Amino acid sequence: MSGKVVIKFGGGLITDKENMCTPNLDVIDSLVDVLSKVEKQIILVHGAGSFGHMKAKKARLAEGRLPDLNQDISVREVREDMLLLNKYLTDSIQRYDLDYSTYPPRDWAIGTGPDFKGNLPLSDGITVVFGDVVNDYEKEFTILSGDDLMYRYATEIDDVDCVIFAMGGVDGLLKVPPSEATENDLFKTWSPDMNFEGKHATEFDVTGGIGLKVTRASMIAEKGIEVWLVNGMYPERILELIEGKTAIGTKIVSGNC
Ligand code: IPE
């Protein structure tokens, strides 16, 4: 078993974003089915979708402690909801009889952004982590995105040969908003010197939407590591990439290429 894969299942892929705390169970199983076919060590990061963003947005948790709001209930609830979403994933992993360990970031990470503090836990089986409400030295608590976890895992552990951001509903990075896009509007490769019309759904998203994903993906590519954005509704594309082939999706390349 050589090489490691760092993969994110975005919250918009594994949950129904419109309905609070609703998992897409069939999608989760189809993604875990792919993981069961991979002969490399896997680091799996998952997002929050409707298990995190709605309540975190309402209680403004990304801003940390605010004087006039009672945020404690929301901190507790979002943490519980994230454990629940994590359990849907790990139940599926168990059904496939795969070895794994989950490390909730609230237990080991402090702060947010690419420089958050904490030593990255690693398991011999699948390492599972997720976007979470974590403690913060200045703000008391904050939201750590799975995209930041992706950056740190992809660039800090040895021997990573493939980094994949699996998303819901889009084939990769598009030249126009998804509702207007045809198949010709998919960037096959993208580097930071190219523009894209990223829409950040601020009414839903408390982290950074596609903008944060692309920023972290470019930072990973800059280190010479292969990074892709793909549509996780087609899990075979994920497998193709892990096997070193190309697939429909966007390969992020560093600005210097
Ligand atoms: C967000 O994590 C975590 C919470 C809101 C608790 P992500 O930023 O990784 O989640 P998605 O992928 O956008 O849903």
mmCIF file of C-alpha atoms and ligand atoms in Angstrom:
data_model
loop_
_atom_site.group_PDB
_atom_site.id
_atom_site.type_symbol
_atom_site.label_atom_id
_atom_site.label_comp_id
_atom_site.label_asym_id
_atom_site.label_seq_id
_atom_site.Cartn_x
_atom_site.Cartn_y
_atom_site.Cartn_z
ATOM 1 C CA MET A 1 0.000 0.000 0.000
ATOM 2 C CA SER A 2 1.830 3.075 -1.168
ATOM 3 C CA GLY A 3 0.758 6.689 -1.209
ATOM 4 C CA LYS A 4 -1.988 8.382 0.746
ATOM 5 C CA VAL A 5 -5.235 9.944 -0.367
ATOM 6 C CA VAL A 6 -6.719 12.988 1.336
ATOM 7 C CA ILE A 7 -10.368 13.388 0.409
ATOM 8 C CA LYS A 8 -13.196 15.658 1.485
ATOM 9 C CA PHE A 9 -16.854 14.771 1.220
ATOM 10 C CA GLY A 10 -18.398 18.254 1.109
ATOM 11 C CA GLY A 11 -21.409 18.963 3.288
ATOM 12 C CA GLY A 12 -23.505 19.775 0.217
ATOM 13 C CA LEU A 13 -22.792 16.277 -1.069
ATOM 14 C CA ILE A 14 -23.498 14.146 1.986
ATOM 15 C CA THR A 15 -26.439 16.160 3.370
ATOM 16 C CA ASP A 16 -29.598 17.732 2.037
ATOM 17 C CA LYS A 17 -28.692 21.392 2.348
ATOM 18 C CA GLU A 18 -32.324 22.542 2.361
ATOM 19 C CA ASN A 19 -33.452 20.412 5.287
ATOM 20 C CA MET A 20 -31.897 20.651 8.716
ATOM 21 C CA CYS A 21 -29.861 17.620 9.785
ATOM 22 C CA THR A 22 -30.849 15.407 6.864
ATOM 23 C CA PRO A 23 -28.152 13.043 5.570
ATOM 24 C CA ASN A 24 -27.995 11.774 1.992
ATOM 25 C CA LEU A 25 -27.627 8.168 3.062
ATOM 26 C CA ASP A 26 -27.472 6.643 -0.417
ATOM 27 C CA VAL A 27 -24.758 9.091 -1.417
ATOM 28 C CA ILE A 28 -22.791 8.332 1.744
ATOM 29 C CA ASP A 29 -22.963 4.589 1.003
ATOM 30 C CA SER A 30 -21.916 5.081 -2.625
ATOM 31 C CA LEU A 31 -18.900 7.127 -1.518
ATOM 32 C CA VAL A 32 -17.871 4.636 1.160
ATOM 33 C CA ASP A 33 -18.239 1.888 -1.444
ATOM 34 C CA VAL A 34 -15.522 3.680 -3.431
ATOM 35 C CA LEU A 35 -13.318 3.968 -0.351
ATOM 36 C CA SER A 36 -13.657 0.217 0.155
ATOM 37 C CA LYS A 37 -11.992 -0.317 -3.240
ATOM 38 C CA VAL A 38 -8.998 1.919 -2.527
ATOM 39 C CA GLU A 39 -5.688 0.303 -1.684
ATOM 40 C CA LYS A 40 -4.074 3.364 -0.193
ATOM 41 C CA GLN A 41 -4.190 4.929 3.222
ATOM 42 C CA ILE A 42 -7.137 7.319 3.375
ATOM 43 C CA ILE A 43 -7.638 10.540 5.279
ATOM 44 C CA LEU A 44 -11.322 11.385 5.078
ATOM 45 C CA VAL A 45 -12.493 14.902 5.931
ATOM 46 C CA HIS A 46 -16.182 15.651 5.859
ATOM 47 C CA GLY A 47 -18.120 18.889 5.836
ATOM 48 C CA ALA A 48 -21.237 19.899 7.713
ATOM 49 C CA GLY A 49 -23.962 20.883 5.238
ATOM 50 C CA SER A 50 -27.314 21.117 6.998
ATOM 51 C CA PHE A 51 -25.860 19.615 10.207
ATOM 52 C CA GLY A 52 -23.721 22.670 10.830
ATOM 53 C CA HIS A 53 -24.206 25.788 8.811
ATOM 54 C CA MET A 54 -27.793 26.710 9.682
ATOM 55 C CA LYS A 55 -27.482 26.748 13.466
ATOM 56 C CA ALA A 56 -23.922 28.104 13.334
ATOM 57 C CA LYS A 57 -25.080 30.963 11.142
ATOM 58 C CA LYS A 58 -28.034 31.823 13.378
ATOM 59 C CA ALA A 59 -25.888 31.943 16.522
ATOM 60 C CA ARG A 60 -22.945 33.591 14.683
ATOM 61 C CA LEU A 61 -20.547 30.941 15.992
ATOM 62 C CA ALA A 62 -17.802 31.717 13.469
ATOM 63 C CA GLU A 63 -17.431 35.145 15.121
ATOM 64 C CA GLY A 64 -16.744 33.576 18.509
ATOM 65 C CA ARG A 65 -18.228 34.730 21.800
ATOM 66 C CA LEU A 66 -20.532 37.735 21.348
ATOM 67 C CA PRO A 67 -21.730 39.643 24.404
ATOM 68 C CA ASP A 68 -25.452 39.901 23.727
ATOM 69 C CA LEU A 69 -26.166 36.428 22.423
ATOM 70 C CA ASN A 70 -26.699 33.208 24.308
ATOM 71 C CA GLN A 71 -24.578 30.966 22.113
ATOM 72 C CA ASP A 72 -23.834 28.116 24.512
ATOM 73 C CA ILE A 73 -26.820 26.012 23.477
ATOM 74 C CA SER A 74 -25.899 26.412 19.820
ATOM 75 C CA VAL A 75 -22.252 25.477 20.418
ATOM 76 C CA ARG A 76 -23.462 22.321 22.133
ATOM 77 C CA GLU A 77 -26.096 21.531 19.522
ATOM 78 C CA VAL A 78 -23.835 22.004 16.499
ATOM 79 C CA ARG A 79 -21.190 19.801 18.122
ATOM 80 C CA GLU A 80 -23.815 17.125 18.778
ATOM 81 C CA ASP A 81 -25.196 17.415 15.251
ATOM 82 C CA MET A 82 -21.721 17.026 13.775
ATOM 83 C CA LEU A 83 -21.178 13.863 15.814
ATOM 84 C CA LEU A 84 -24.462 12.574 14.451
ATOM 85 C CA LEU A 85 -23.468 13.261 10.852
ATOM 86 C CA ASN A 86 -20.106 11.656 11.567
ATOM 87 C CA LYS A 87 -21.938 8.594 12.867
ATOM 88 C CA TYR A 88 -23.897 8.239 9.629
ATOM 89 C CA LEU A 89 -20.543 8.093 7.860
ATOM 90 C CA THR A 90 -18.841 5.757 10.271
ATOM 91 C CA ASP A 91 -21.875 3.439 10.371
ATOM 92 C CA SER A 92 -21.515 3.122 6.625
ATOM 93 C CA ILE A 93 -17.755 2.546 6.974
ATOM 94 C CA GLN A 94 -18.492 -0.200 9.498
ATOM 95 C CA ARG A 95 -21.011 -1.852 7.190
ATOM 96 C CA TYR A 96 -18.191 -2.135 4.665
ATOM 97 C CA ASP A 97 -16.035 -3.631 7.387
ATOM 98 C CA LEU A 98 -13.294 -1.036 6.996
ATOM 99 C CA ASP A 99 -10.921 -0.072 9.770
ATOM 100 C CA TYR A 100 -11.173 3.579 10.854
ATOM 101 C CA SER A 101 -10.813 6.073 13.710
ATOM 102 C CA THR A 102 -12.657 9.370 14.110
ATOM 103 C CA TYR A 103 -10.984 12.358 15.724
ATOM 104 C CA PRO A 104 -13.430 15.227 16.388
ATOM 105 C CA PRO A 105 -11.386 18.450 15.945
ATOM 106 C CA ARG A 106 -12.946 20.011 19.078
ATOM 107 C CA ASP A 107 -10.732 17.552 21.005
ATOM 108 C CA TRP A 108 -7.420 18.420 19.355
ATOM 109 C CA ALA A 109 -7.588 21.612 17.230
ATOM 110 C CA ILE A 110 -7.626 25.247 18.339
ATOM 111 C CA GLY A 111 -8.470 28.197 16.111
ATOM 112 C CA THR A 112 -9.352 28.429 12.471
ATOM 113 C CA GLY A 113 -7.724 29.083 9.103
ATOM 114 C CA PRO A 114 -4.737 27.232 7.634
ATOM 115 C CA ASP A 115 -2.598 27.877 10.733
ATOM 116 C CA PHE A 116 -4.925 26.425 13.352
ATOM 117 C CA LYS A 117 -3.092 24.833 16.281
ATOM 118 C CA GLY A 118 -2.994 21.118 16.980
ATOM 119 C CA ASN A 119 -1.187 17.956 15.946
ATOM 120 C CA LEU A 120 -2.972 16.101 13.192
ATOM 121 C CA PRO A 121 -4.162 12.697 14.403
ATOM 122 C CA LEU A 122 -3.558 9.736 12.088
ATOM 123 C CA SER A 123 -4.901 6.212 12.174
ATOM 124 C CA ASP A 124 -3.613 3.048 10.491
ATOM 125 C CA GLY A 125 -7.094 2.633 9.064
ATOM 126 C CA ILE A 126 -9.182 5.465 7.615
ATOM 127 C CA THR A 127 -8.587 8.689 9.534
ATOM 128 C CA VAL A 128 -11.913 10.537 9.815
ATOM 129 C CA VAL A 129 -12.117 14.231 10.767
ATOM 130 C CA PHE A 130 -14.662 16.953 10.034
ATOM 131 C CA GLY A 131 -15.450 20.668 10.069
ATOM 132 C CA ASP A 132 -16.312 21.508 13.683
ATOM 133 C CA VAL A 133 -16.868 24.077 16.414
ATOM 134 C CA VAL A 134 -13.436 24.316 18.018
ATOM 135 C CA ASN A 135 -11.973 26.374 20.840
ATOM 136 C CA ASP A 136 -10.129 29.585 20.020
ATOM 137 C CA TYR A 137 -7.547 31.475 22.100
ATOM 138 C CA GLU A 138 -9.043 34.900 21.350
ATOM 139 C CA LYS A 139 -12.663 34.338 20.421
ATOM 140 C CA GLU A 140 -13.322 31.439 22.863
ATOM 141 C CA PHE A 141 -14.752 29.289 20.056
ATOM 142 C CA THR A 142 -14.968 29.387 16.277
ATOM 143 C CA ILE A 143 -15.727 27.239 13.242
ATOM 144 C CA LEU A 144 -12.909 25.232 11.706
ATOM 145 C CA SER A 145 -13.704 24.277 8.118
ATOM 146 C CA GLY A 146 -12.921 20.889 6.631
ATOM 147 C CA ASP A 147 -11.132 22.823 3.873
ATOM 148 C CA ASP A 148 -8.514 23.965 6.389
ATOM 149 C CA LEU A 149 -8.166 20.391 7.617
ATOM 150 C CA MET A 150 -7.652 19.315 3.995
ATOM 151 C CA TYR A 151 -4.833 21.802 3.561
ATOM 152 C CA ARG A 152 -3.042 20.712 6.700
ATOM 153 C CA TYR A 153 -3.370 16.976 6.099
ATOM 154 C CA ALA A 154 -2.431 17.258 2.436
ATOM 155 C CA THR A 155 0.694 19.285 3.130
ATOM 156 C CA GLU A 156 1.881 17.971 6.511
ATOM 157 C CA ILE A 157 1.761 14.218 6.240
ATOM 158 C CA ASP A 158 4.197 12.241 4.101
ATOM 159 C CA ASP A 159 3.548 10.582 0.838
ATOM 160 C CA VAL A 160 0.229 12.164 -0.195
ATOM 161 C CA ASP A 161 -0.266 11.510 -3.871
ATOM 162 C CA CYS A 162 -3.861 12.551 -4.425
ATOM 163 C CA VAL A 163 -6.103 15.217 -2.897
ATOM 164 C CA ILE A 164 -9.768 15.294 -3.841
ATOM 165 C CA PHE A 165 -12.544 17.702 -2.913
ATOM 166 C CA ALA A 166 -15.771 15.835 -3.723
ATOM 167 C CA MET A 167 -18.696 18.214 -4.048
ATOM 168 C CA GLY A 168 -22.424 17.910 -4.617
ATOM 169 C CA GLY A 169 -24.211 19.048 -7.739
ATOM 170 C CA VAL A 170 -21.267 20.447 -9.732
ATOM 171 C CA ASP A 171 -18.692 18.706 -11.895
ATOM 172 C CA GLY A 172 -15.842 20.923 -10.699
ATOM 173 C CA LEU A 173 -15.059 24.583 -10.956
ATOM 174 C CA LEU A 174 -17.338 26.338 -13.417
ATOM 175 C CA LYS A 175 -16.813 29.463 -15.505
ATOM 176 C CA VAL A 176 -20.361 30.640 -14.754
ATOM 177 C CA PRO A 177 -22.792 30.022 -11.876
ATOM 178 C CA PRO A 178 -23.956 26.360 -11.772
ATOM 179 C CA SER A 179 -27.541 27.204 -12.793
ATOM 180 C CA GLU A 180 -26.294 28.677 -16.106
ATOM 181 C CA ALA A 181 -23.520 26.191 -16.842
ATOM 182 C CA THR A 182 -23.286 23.740 -19.725
ATOM 183 C CA GLU A 183 -20.625 21.063 -19.939
ATOM 184 C CA ASN A 184 -18.385 23.493 -21.848
ATOM 185 C CA ASP A 185 -18.251 25.749 -18.796
ATOM 186 C CA LEU A 186 -16.202 23.338 -16.706
ATOM 187 C CA PHE A 187 -12.573 24.299 -16.134
ATOM 188 C CA LYS A 188 -10.557 21.150 -16.860
ATOM 189 C CA THR A 189 -7.606 22.780 -15.173
ATOM 190 C CA TRP A 190 -7.567 25.928 -13.117
ATOM 191 C CA SER A 191 -4.783 28.014 -11.638
ATOM 192 C CA PRO A 192 -5.029 31.078 -9.413
ATOM 193 C CA ASP A 193 -4.269 33.430 -12.301
ATOM 194 C CA MET A 194 -7.625 32.473 -13.878
ATOM 195 C CA ASN A 195 -10.925 34.004 -12.784
ATOM 196 C CA PHE A 196 -14.113 32.236 -11.869
ATOM 197 C CA GLU A 197 -17.468 33.560 -10.752
ATOM 198 C CA GLY A 198 -17.570 31.893 -7.364
ATOM 199 C CA LYS A 199 -20.810 32.466 -5.573
ATOM 200 C CA HIS A 200 -20.553 32.193 -1.828
ATOM 201 C CA ALA A 201 -23.971 31.297 -0.470
ATOM 202 C CA THR A 202 -23.626 33.620 2.530
ATOM 203 C CA GLU A 203 -27.226 33.018 3.528
ATOM 204 C CA PHE A 204 -26.226 29.412 4.270
ATOM 205 C CA ASP A 205 -22.500 29.035 4.504
ATOM 206 C CA VAL A 206 -20.564 30.080 7.614
ATOM 207 C CA THR A 207 -17.156 29.047 6.353
ATOM 208 C CA GLY A 208 -16.166 30.098 2.853
ATOM 209 C CA GLY A 209 -18.007 28.109 0.204
ATOM 210 C CA ILE A 210 -16.296 27.401 -3.078
ATOM 211 C CA GLY A 211 -13.927 30.376 -2.598
ATOM 212 C CA LEU A 212 -12.300 28.832 0.476
ATOM 213 C CA LYS A 213 -12.121 25.433 -1.200
ATOM 214 C CA VAL A 214 -10.354 26.856 -4.250
ATOM 215 C CA THR A 215 -7.965 28.905 -2.130
ATOM 216 C CA ARG A 216 -6.959 25.908 -0.021
ATOM 217 C CA ALA A 217 -6.780 23.674 -3.117
ATOM 218 C CA SER A 218 -4.375 26.137 -4.768
ATOM 219 C CA MET A 219 -2.221 26.276 -1.642
ATOM 220 C CA ILE A 220 -1.963 22.481 -1.775
ATOM 221 C CA ALA A 221 -1.167 22.474 -5.518
ATOM 222 C CA GLU A 222 1.617 25.000 -4.887
ATOM 223 C CA LYS A 223 3.428 22.283 -2.939
ATOM 224 C CA GLY A 224 3.426 20.088 -6.033
ATOM 225 C CA ILE A 225 0.580 17.816 -4.897
ATOM 226 C CA GLU A 226 -2.165 16.759 -7.312
ATOM 227 C CA VAL A 227 -5.522 18.325 -6.355
ATOM 228 C CA TRP A 228 -8.933 17.825 -7.932
ATOM 229 C CA LEU A 229 -12.450 19.194 -7.487
ATOM 230 C CA VAL A 230 -15.000 16.589 -8.618
ATOM 231 C CA ASN A 231 -18.677 15.796 -8.531
ATOM 232 C CA GLY A 232 -19.112 13.226 -5.769
ATOM 233 C CA MET A 233 -22.495 12.191 -7.178
ATOM 234 C CA TYR A 234 -20.394 10.200 -9.670
ATOM 235 C CA PRO A 235 -18.203 8.212 -7.248
ATOM 236 C CA GLU A 236 -16.472 6.365 -10.099
ATOM 237 C CA ARG A 237 -14.718 9.629 -10.933
ATOM 238 C CA ILE A 238 -13.152 9.584 -7.477
ATOM 239 C CA LEU A 239 -11.895 6.054 -8.014
ATOM 240 C CA GLU A 240 -10.455 6.945 -11.420
ATOM 241 C CA LEU A 241 -8.464 9.788 -9.889
ATOM 242 C CA ILE A 242 -7.193 7.688 -7.014
ATOM 243 C CA GLU A 243 -6.053 5.079 -9.532
ATOM 244 C CA GLY A 244 -3.989 7.773 -11.240
ATOM 245 C CA LYS A 245 -6.252 8.228 -14.269
ATOM 246 C CA THR A 246 -7.983 11.452 -15.219
ATOM 247 C CA ALA A 247 -11.705 12.053 -14.741
ATOM 248 C CA ILE A 248 -14.336 14.691 -15.397
ATOM 249 C CA GLY A 249 -13.537 17.412 -12.911
ATOM 250 C CA THR A 250 -11.182 20.328 -12.364
ATOM 251 C CA LYS A 251 -7.502 19.795 -11.711
ATOM 252 C CA ILE A 252 -6.117 22.671 -9.695
ATOM 253 C CA VAL A 253 -2.588 23.611 -10.701
ATOM 254 C CA SER A 254 -0.252 26.039 -9.070
ATOM 255 C CA GLY A 255 0.066 29.525 -10.538
ATOM 256 C CA ASN A 256 3.691 28.789 -11.483
ATOM 257 C CA CYS A 257 2.879 25.890 -13.824
HETATM 258 C C1 IPE B 1 -18.217 23.564 8.527
HETATM 259 O O1 IPE B 1 -17.286 22.730 7.884
HETATM 260 C C2 IPE B 1 -18.347 23.140 9.973
HETATM 261 C C3 IPE B 1 -19.544 23.672 10.678
HETATM 262 C C4 IPE B 1 -20.379 24.537 10.202
HETATM 263 C C5 IPE B 1 -19.758 23.171 12.019
HETATM 264 P P1 IPE B 1 -17.085 22.794 6.293
HETATM 265 O O2 IPE B 1 -16.825 24.204 5.869
HETATM 266 O O3 IPE B 1 -16.006 21.826 5.984
HETATM 267 O O4 IPE B 1 -18.478 22.263 5.755
HETATM 268 P P2 IPE B 1 -19.153 22.218 4.311
HETATM 269 O O5 IPE B 1 -18.412 21.235 3.482
HETATM 270 O O6 IPE B 1 -19.071 23.629 3.742
HETATM 271 O O7 IPE B 1 -20.560 21.807 4.592
#
